[in-house]
Every structure is written in structure tokens, then in C-alpha cells.
Coordinates of C-alpha atoms in Angstrom, one line a residue:
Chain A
X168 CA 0.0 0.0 0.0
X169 CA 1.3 3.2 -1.4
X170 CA -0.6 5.7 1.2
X171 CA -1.9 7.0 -1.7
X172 CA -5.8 6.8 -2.1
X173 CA -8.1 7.3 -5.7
X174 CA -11.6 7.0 -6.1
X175 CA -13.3 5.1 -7.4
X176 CA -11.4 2.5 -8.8
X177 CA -14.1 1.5 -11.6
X178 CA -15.9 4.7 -13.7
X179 CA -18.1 3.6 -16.2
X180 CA -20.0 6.4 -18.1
X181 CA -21.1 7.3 -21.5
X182 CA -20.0 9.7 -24.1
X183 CA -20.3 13.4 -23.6
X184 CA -20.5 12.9 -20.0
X185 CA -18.7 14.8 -17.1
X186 CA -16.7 12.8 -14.2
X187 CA -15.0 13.2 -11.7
X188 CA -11.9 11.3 -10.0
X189 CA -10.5 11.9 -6.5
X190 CA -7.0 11.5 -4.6
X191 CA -5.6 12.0 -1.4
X192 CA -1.7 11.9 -1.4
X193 CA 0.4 10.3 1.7
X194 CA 0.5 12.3 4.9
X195 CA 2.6 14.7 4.3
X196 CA 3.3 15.0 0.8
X197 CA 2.4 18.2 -1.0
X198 CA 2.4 17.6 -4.8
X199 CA -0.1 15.6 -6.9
X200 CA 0.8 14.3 -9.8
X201 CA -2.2 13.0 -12.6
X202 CA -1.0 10.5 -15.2
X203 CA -2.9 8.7 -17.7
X204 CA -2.0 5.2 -19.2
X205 CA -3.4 4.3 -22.1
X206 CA -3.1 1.0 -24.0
X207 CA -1.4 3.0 -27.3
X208 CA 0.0 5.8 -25.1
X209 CA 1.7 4.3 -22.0
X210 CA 2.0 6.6 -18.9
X211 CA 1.7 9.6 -20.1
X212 CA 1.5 12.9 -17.2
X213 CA -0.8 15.2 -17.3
X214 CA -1.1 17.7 -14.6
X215 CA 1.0 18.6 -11.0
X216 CA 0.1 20.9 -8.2
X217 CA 2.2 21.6 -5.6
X218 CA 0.6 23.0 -2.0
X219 CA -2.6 24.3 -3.8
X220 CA -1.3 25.7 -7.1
X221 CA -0.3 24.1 -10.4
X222 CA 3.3 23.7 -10.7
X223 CA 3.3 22.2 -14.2
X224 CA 0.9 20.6 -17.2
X225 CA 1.4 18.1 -19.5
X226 CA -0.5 17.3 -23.1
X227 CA -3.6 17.6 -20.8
X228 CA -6.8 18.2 -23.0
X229 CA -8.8 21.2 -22.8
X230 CA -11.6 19.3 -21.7
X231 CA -9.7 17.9 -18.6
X232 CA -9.2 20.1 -15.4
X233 CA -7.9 19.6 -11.8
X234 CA -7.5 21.5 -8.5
X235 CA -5.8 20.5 -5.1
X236 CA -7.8 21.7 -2.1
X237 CA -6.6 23.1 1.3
X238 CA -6.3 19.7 2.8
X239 CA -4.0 18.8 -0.3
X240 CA -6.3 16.2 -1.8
X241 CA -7.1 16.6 -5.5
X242 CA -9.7 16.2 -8.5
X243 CA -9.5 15.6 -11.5
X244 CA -12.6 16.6 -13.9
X245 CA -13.1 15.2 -17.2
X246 CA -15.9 16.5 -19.3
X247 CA -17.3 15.9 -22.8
X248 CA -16.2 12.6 -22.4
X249 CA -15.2 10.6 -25.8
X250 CA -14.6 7.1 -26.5
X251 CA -10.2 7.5 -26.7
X252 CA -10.9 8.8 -23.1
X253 CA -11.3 5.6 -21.8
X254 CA -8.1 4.8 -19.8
X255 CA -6.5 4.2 -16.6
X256 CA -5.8 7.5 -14.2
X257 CA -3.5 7.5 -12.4
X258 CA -2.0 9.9 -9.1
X259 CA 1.0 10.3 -7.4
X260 CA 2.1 12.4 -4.6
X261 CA 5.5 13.5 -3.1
X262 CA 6.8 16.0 -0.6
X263 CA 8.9 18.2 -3.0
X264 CA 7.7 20.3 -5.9
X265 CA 10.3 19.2 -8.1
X266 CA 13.2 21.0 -10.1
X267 CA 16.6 20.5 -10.2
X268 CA 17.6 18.7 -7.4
X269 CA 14.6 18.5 -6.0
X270 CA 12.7 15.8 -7.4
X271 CA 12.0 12.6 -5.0
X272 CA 10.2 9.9 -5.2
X273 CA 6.7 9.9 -6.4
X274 CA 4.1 6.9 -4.9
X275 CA 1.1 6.3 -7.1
X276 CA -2.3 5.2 -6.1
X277 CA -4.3 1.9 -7.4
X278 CA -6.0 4.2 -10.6
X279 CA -8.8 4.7 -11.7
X280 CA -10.0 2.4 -14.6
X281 CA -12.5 4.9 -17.0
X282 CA -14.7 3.7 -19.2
X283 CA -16.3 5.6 -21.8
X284 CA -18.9 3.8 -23.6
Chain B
X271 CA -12.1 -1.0 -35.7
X272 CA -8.4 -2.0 -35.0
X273 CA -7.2 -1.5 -31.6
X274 CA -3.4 -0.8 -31.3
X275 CA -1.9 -1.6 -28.4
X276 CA 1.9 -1.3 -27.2
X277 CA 4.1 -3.7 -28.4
X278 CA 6.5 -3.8 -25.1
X279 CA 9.6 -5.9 -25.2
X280 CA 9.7 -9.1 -23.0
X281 CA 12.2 -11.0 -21.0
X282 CA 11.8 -14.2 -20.3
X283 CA 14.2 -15.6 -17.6
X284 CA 14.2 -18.9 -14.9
X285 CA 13.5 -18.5 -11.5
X286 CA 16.6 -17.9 -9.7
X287 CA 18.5 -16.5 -12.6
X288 CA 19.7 -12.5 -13.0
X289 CA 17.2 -10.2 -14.7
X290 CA 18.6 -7.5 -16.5
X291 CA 16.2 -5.1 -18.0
X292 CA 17.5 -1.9 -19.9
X293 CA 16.2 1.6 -20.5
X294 CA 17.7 4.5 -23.2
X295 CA 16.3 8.1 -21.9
X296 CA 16.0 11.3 -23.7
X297 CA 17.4 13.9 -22.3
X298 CA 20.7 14.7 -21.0
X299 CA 19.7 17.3 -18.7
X300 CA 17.4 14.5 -16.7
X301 CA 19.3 14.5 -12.8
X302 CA 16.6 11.9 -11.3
X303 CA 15.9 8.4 -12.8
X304 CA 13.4 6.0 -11.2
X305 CA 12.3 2.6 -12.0
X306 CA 8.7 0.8 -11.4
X307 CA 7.3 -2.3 -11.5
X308 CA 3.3 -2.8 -12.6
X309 CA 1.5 -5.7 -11.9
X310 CA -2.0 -6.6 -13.7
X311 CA -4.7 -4.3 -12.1
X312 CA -2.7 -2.3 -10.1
X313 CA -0.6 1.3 -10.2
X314 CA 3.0 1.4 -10.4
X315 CA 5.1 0.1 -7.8
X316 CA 8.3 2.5 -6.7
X317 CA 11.5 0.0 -6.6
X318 CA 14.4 2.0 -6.6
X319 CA 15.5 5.7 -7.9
X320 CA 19.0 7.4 -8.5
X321 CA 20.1 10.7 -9.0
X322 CA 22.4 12.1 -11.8
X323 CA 25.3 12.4 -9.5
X324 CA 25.5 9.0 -9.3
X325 CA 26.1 5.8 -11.3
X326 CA 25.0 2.8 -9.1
X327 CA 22.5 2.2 -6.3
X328 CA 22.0 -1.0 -4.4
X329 CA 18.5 -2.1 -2.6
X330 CA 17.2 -5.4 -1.6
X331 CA 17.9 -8.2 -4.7
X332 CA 18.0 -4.6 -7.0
X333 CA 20.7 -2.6 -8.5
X334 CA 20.2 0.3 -11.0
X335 CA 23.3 1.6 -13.0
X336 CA 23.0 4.4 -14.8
X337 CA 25.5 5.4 -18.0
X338 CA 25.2 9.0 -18.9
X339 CA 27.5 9.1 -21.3
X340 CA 24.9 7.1 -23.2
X341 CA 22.1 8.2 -21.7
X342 CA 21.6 4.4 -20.7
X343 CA 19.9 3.1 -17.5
X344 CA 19.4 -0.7 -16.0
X345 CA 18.0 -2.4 -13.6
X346 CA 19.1 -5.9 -12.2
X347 CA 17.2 -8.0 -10.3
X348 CA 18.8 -11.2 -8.5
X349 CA 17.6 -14.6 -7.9
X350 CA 14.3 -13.8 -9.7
X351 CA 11.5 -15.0 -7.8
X352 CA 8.0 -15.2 -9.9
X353 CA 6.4 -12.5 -8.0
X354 CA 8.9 -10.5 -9.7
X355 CA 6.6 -10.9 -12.5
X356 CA 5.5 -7.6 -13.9
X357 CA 5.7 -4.9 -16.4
X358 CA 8.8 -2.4 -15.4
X359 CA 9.0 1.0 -16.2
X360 CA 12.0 3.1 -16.3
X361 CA 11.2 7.5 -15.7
X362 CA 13.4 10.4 -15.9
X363 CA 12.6 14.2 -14.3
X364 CA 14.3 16.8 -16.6
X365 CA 16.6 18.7 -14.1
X366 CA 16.2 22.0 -16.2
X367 CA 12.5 22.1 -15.0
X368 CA 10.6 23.6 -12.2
X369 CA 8.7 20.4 -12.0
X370 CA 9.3 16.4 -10.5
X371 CA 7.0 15.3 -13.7
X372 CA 8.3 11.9 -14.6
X373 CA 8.9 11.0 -18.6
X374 CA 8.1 7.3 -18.4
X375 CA 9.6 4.4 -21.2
X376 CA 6.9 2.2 -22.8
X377 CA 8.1 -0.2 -20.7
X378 CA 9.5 -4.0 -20.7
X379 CA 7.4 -7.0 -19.6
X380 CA 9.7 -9.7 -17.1
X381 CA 8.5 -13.5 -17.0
X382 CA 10.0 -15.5 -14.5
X383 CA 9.3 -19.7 -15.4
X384 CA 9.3 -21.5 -12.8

């Protein structure tokens, strides 16, 4: 067990739907991390805040947002939901922001598994 | 219509044996390299990381070497066991960024026979 908490672990919906996927990092830790793993992408990252504001973005779509709250867990909200959205989500959390010489290790959660039908 | 999926390198090796299972990375200026192991279902699994300033790290049955003069990085595993069966992923972070985002490799899959 990571310490690192997503849910829900199975999200099936349809297309041009909205969702939304939760995490709570390790105690802590104050970045989230998003990733997505695709079958034709591998893990590809998406989105990291860092103590409440976003610290950097990846090819994250339009269509895709996240926050991190005062307690430091996250969302990630995915809306207009197509069929190549279907994927695993993934998030990871670690204590340091990042940047040189100050990356450490990142623990992910269990995923979410979305299916968009 | 035609799903394409990864085609990710496998390494098929006897329980007990050596694994070695290799990674090329893309970008010199990467100072933090970190390898994972994903089983079936479940998110990735944080083995063992290194930082630039290095070029070997030992853990329990794991070793990671990493060759930046060929931007190379590897991961040994000894006396495989086959719960060390898995998919293992290598990541960099790019030390000229102002962020610990992780570059991930597609990946290699490791079969242990018993």
C-alpha cells in the first residue's frame, strides 16, 4: 500500500459525459501528480500541483481540469467525455515540488480504470 | 475498428536467474531516474531511484546503473522470484524544470518460469 488513495477504482459512463476522480496523497506530501495510461500511449502525465497551485501541465486536453484543495487532496474533472478517453488515471504524490535537485520519489495510487462507452 | 496496443519488449528468464532489463532516456539534462514495477490491475510500484550524480544504487535483490554518457539506465534484479513478474518502467525528471514530472519508457514486460 502506497498511502496514496483514488476514487473510485471503476468509472463507467457514457459519451459526452462529465466525471469526476478523487485523490488523497500520503500524509505529508504536498504535490499531486495526474497521469494517464493508455493502451497505445503508455503513462503519459498530465497535470501537478504543488501545495494548492499548479506547478506544471502536460499534453492535458482542454476538456480535462484539476484542482488540489486546502487539505491537499485533488480532482481531476473530465468532461465531454469521448470514447479515446477511456483509460487508466492515475495519481501520485510526493513532498517536493520538483526541479533540479529537488525531485523525490513519487508513490502512485491503485488508478482509476474509466470507461467511456 | 483495429485496436493498437503497445508492443513492449519481454524478458523471459528462470527462477533464480539475473534479470537485466535496460532503459535509453532522452534527455541529458534528466538529474533523477526512477524505475517501477506494474503488476496486472494495479498502479505502479516504486522499486528504486538514482540521481544524476550518481552511477549505481544498491536495494534489496535490485541494483540500478545508470550510463550518462549514453544516456543508458538498468535495472538488475537477482535470484528472480515469480512475484517478480511484472511490467517495469523506467522514468526520468528533466533537471532544467521547475517540475518532478516523470517521462516514463513504454516499458518492458519480465517473465520469471518456474
Amino acid at each position: 500500500d502506497s498511502g496514496v488513495t483514488q476514487t473510485p477504482k471503476h468509472l463507467i459512463t457514457a459519451t459526452g459525459q462529465r466525471v469526476t476522480l478523487r485523490c488523497s496523497p500520503r500524509s505529508g506530501d504536498l504535490s499531486v501528480y495526474w497521469y494517464q495510461q493508455s493502451l497505445d500511449q503508455g503513462l503519459q502525465f498530465l497535470i501537478q500541483y504543488y501545495n494548492g497551485e499548479e506547478r506544471a501541465k502536460g499534453n492535458i486536453l482542454e476538456r480535462f481540469s484539476a484542482q488540489q484543495f486546502p487539505d491537499l487532496h485533488s480532482e481531476l474533472n473530465l468532461s465531454s467525455l469521448e470514447l479515446g478517453d477511456s483509460a487508466l488515471y492515475f495519481c501520485a504524490s510526493s513532498v517536493a515540488a520538483g526541479g533540479p535537485g529537488n525531485t523525490d520519489t513519487q508513490y502512485f495510487g491503485p488508478g482509476t480504470r474509466l470507461t467511456v462507452l | 475498428g483495429e485496436s493498437v496496443g503497445l508492443h513492449l519488449p519481454t524478458l523471459s528468464v528462470q527462477e533464480g536467474d539475473n534479470s537485466i532489463i535496460n532503459c535509453a532516456y532522452s534527455n541529458s539534462a534528466s538529474d533523477y531516474f526512477i524505475w517501477y514495477k506494474q503488476e496486472s490491475g494495479k498502479g505502479p510500484q516504486f522499486i528504486i531511484d538514482i540521481r544524476s550524480n550518481m552511477d549505481k544504487r544498491q536495494g534489496q535483490r535490485v541494483t540500478v546503473l545508470l550510463n550518462k554518457t549514453v544516456k543508458h539506465l538498468s535495472l538488475q534484479i537477482a535470484a528472480t522470484q515469480p512475484g517478480d513478474s511484472a511490467v517495469y518502467f523506467c522514468a526520468e525528471a528533466h533537471g532544467s524544470s521547475n517540475t518532478g514530472k516523470l517521462i516514463f519508457g513504454q516499458g518492458t514486460t519480465l517473465q520469471v518460469k518456474p
